XYZ file of C-alpha atoms in Angstrom:
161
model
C 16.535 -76.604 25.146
C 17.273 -75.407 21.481
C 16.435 -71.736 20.868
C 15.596 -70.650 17.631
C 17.848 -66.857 16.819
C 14.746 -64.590 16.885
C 14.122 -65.938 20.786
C 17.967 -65.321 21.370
C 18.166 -62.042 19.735
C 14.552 -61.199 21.805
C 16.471 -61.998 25.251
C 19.791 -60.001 24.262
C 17.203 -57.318 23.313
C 15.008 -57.250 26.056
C 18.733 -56.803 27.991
C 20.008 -54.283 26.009
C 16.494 -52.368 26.707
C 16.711 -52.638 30.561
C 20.503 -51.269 30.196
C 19.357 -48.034 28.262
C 16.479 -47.418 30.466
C 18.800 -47.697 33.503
C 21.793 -45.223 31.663
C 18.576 -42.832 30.898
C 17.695 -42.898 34.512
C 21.411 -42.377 35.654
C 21.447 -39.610 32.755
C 18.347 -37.284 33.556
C 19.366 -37.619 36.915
C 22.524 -36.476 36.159
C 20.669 -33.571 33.744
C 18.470 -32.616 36.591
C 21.011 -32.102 39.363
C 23.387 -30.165 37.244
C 20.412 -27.578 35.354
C 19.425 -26.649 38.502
C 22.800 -25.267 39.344
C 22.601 -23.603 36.264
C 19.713 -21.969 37.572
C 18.074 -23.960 34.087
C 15.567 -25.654 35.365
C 11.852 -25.064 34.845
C 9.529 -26.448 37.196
C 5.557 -26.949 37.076
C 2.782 -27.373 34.036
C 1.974 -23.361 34.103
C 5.564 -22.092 34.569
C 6.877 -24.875 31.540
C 3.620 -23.655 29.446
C 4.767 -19.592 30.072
C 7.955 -20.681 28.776
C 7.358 -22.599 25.942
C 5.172 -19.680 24.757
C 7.311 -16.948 25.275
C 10.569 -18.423 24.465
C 10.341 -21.843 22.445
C 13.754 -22.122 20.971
C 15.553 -22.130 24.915
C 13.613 -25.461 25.838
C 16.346 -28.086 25.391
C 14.272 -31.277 26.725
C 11.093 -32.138 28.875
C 10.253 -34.224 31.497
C 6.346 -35.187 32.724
C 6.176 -36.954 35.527
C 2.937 -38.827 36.868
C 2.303 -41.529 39.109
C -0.861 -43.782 40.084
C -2.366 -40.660 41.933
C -2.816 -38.407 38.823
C -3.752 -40.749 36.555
C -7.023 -40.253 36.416
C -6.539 -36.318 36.920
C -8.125 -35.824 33.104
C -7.285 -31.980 33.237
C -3.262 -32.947 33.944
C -3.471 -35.715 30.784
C -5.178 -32.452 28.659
C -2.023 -30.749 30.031
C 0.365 -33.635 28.874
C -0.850 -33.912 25.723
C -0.757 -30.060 24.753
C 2.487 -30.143 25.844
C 3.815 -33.412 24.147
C 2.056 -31.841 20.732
C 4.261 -28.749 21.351
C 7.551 -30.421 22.074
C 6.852 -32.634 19.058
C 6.519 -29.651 16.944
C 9.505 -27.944 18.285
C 11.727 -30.877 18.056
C 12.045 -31.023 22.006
C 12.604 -34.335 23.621
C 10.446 -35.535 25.856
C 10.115 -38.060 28.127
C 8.062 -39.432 31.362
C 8.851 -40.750 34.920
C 6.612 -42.390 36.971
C 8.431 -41.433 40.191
C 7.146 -37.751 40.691
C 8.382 -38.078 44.508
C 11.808 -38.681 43.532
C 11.763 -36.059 40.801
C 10.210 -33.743 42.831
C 12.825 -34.790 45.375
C 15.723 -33.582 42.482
C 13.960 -30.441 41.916
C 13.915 -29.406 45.103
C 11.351 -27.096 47.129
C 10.265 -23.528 46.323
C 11.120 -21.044 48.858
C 8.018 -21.574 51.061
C 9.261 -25.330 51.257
C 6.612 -27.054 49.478
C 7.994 -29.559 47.289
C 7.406 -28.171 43.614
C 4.655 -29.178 41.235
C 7.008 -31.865 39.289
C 4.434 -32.960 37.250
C 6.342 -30.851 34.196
C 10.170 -30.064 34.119
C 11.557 -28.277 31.640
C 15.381 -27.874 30.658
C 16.257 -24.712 29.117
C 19.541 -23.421 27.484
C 19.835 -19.776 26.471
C 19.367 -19.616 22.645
C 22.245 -17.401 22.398
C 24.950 -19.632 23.935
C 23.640 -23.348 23.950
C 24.646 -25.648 27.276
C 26.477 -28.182 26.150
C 25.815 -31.132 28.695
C 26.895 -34.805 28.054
C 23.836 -36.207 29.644
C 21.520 -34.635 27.112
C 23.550 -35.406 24.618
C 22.961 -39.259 25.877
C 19.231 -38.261 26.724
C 18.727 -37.112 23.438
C 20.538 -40.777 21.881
C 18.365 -42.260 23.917
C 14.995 -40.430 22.429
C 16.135 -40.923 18.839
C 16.638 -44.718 19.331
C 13.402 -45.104 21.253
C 11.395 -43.291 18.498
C 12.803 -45.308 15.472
C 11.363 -48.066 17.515
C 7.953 -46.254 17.687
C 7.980 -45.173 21.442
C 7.324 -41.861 21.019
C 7.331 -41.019 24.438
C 9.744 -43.284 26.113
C 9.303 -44.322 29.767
C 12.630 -43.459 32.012
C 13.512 -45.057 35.857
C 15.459 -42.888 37.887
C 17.940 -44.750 39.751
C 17.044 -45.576 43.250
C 18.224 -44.132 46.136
């Protein structure tokens, strides 16, 4: 079978692509699990929204999360958009997960046990002294590579459990 280079540089591509997604996954999981014992985690659409109104410059990346049960939910999508628009603006990275379970599994519960709404996660890093964390530093590689390639909002899998 002869191969013309496009096709092989398409395959080595389409490789490479499946071995960033995975190192994103392994990253924001990474992210996740050590913001939140930073206490820097911000969990849910209304409690991310407060925050990026009151205090912009401390959101230091963005997560929405949605799976085949909300996609139709057309007030959540207004939600995802005002948000994206905002993050854009602000120079926040953001990306999605379809797994909201297994985010909302990282997260953790509120205090009354109910898993949080995961549907928006916010990291934040005091303005004053920024968190310096190696995984956003590859999260945020990750972002800038996927956007010179026109995904604006790239797609992450969390590793599986």
């Amino acid at each position: 079978i002869a191969m013309t280079l496009e096709e092989i540089r398409g395959q080595e591509n389409t490789m490479e692509n499946a071995d960033r997604v995975q190192s994103a996954g392994a990253a924001l999981e990474e992210l996740l699990v050590a913001a939140k014992q930073q206490d820097f985690l911000t969990v849910g659409v209304y409690e991310s929204a407060k925050v990026m109104n009151v205090d912009p410059d401390s959101v230091a990346f963005c997560v929405l999360a949605t799976d085949e049960e909300y996609e139709c939910d057309i007030a959540l999508q207004i939600h995802f958009t005002l948000i994206q628009a905002f993050c854009f603006d602000n120079d926040i990275n953001v990306v999605r997960v379809n797994d909201i379970e297994r985010l909302a599994d990282l997260v953790g519960a509120d205090e009354s046990g109910e898993p949080k709404d995961a549907h928006c996660i916010l990291v934040t890093s005091p303005s004053a002294n920024p968190w310096k964390d190696p995984a956003l530093d590859k999260l945020s590689l990750f972002c800038e590579e996927s956007r010179s390639a026109y995904d604006w909002v790239p797609t992450i899998t969390l590793p599986e459990r």
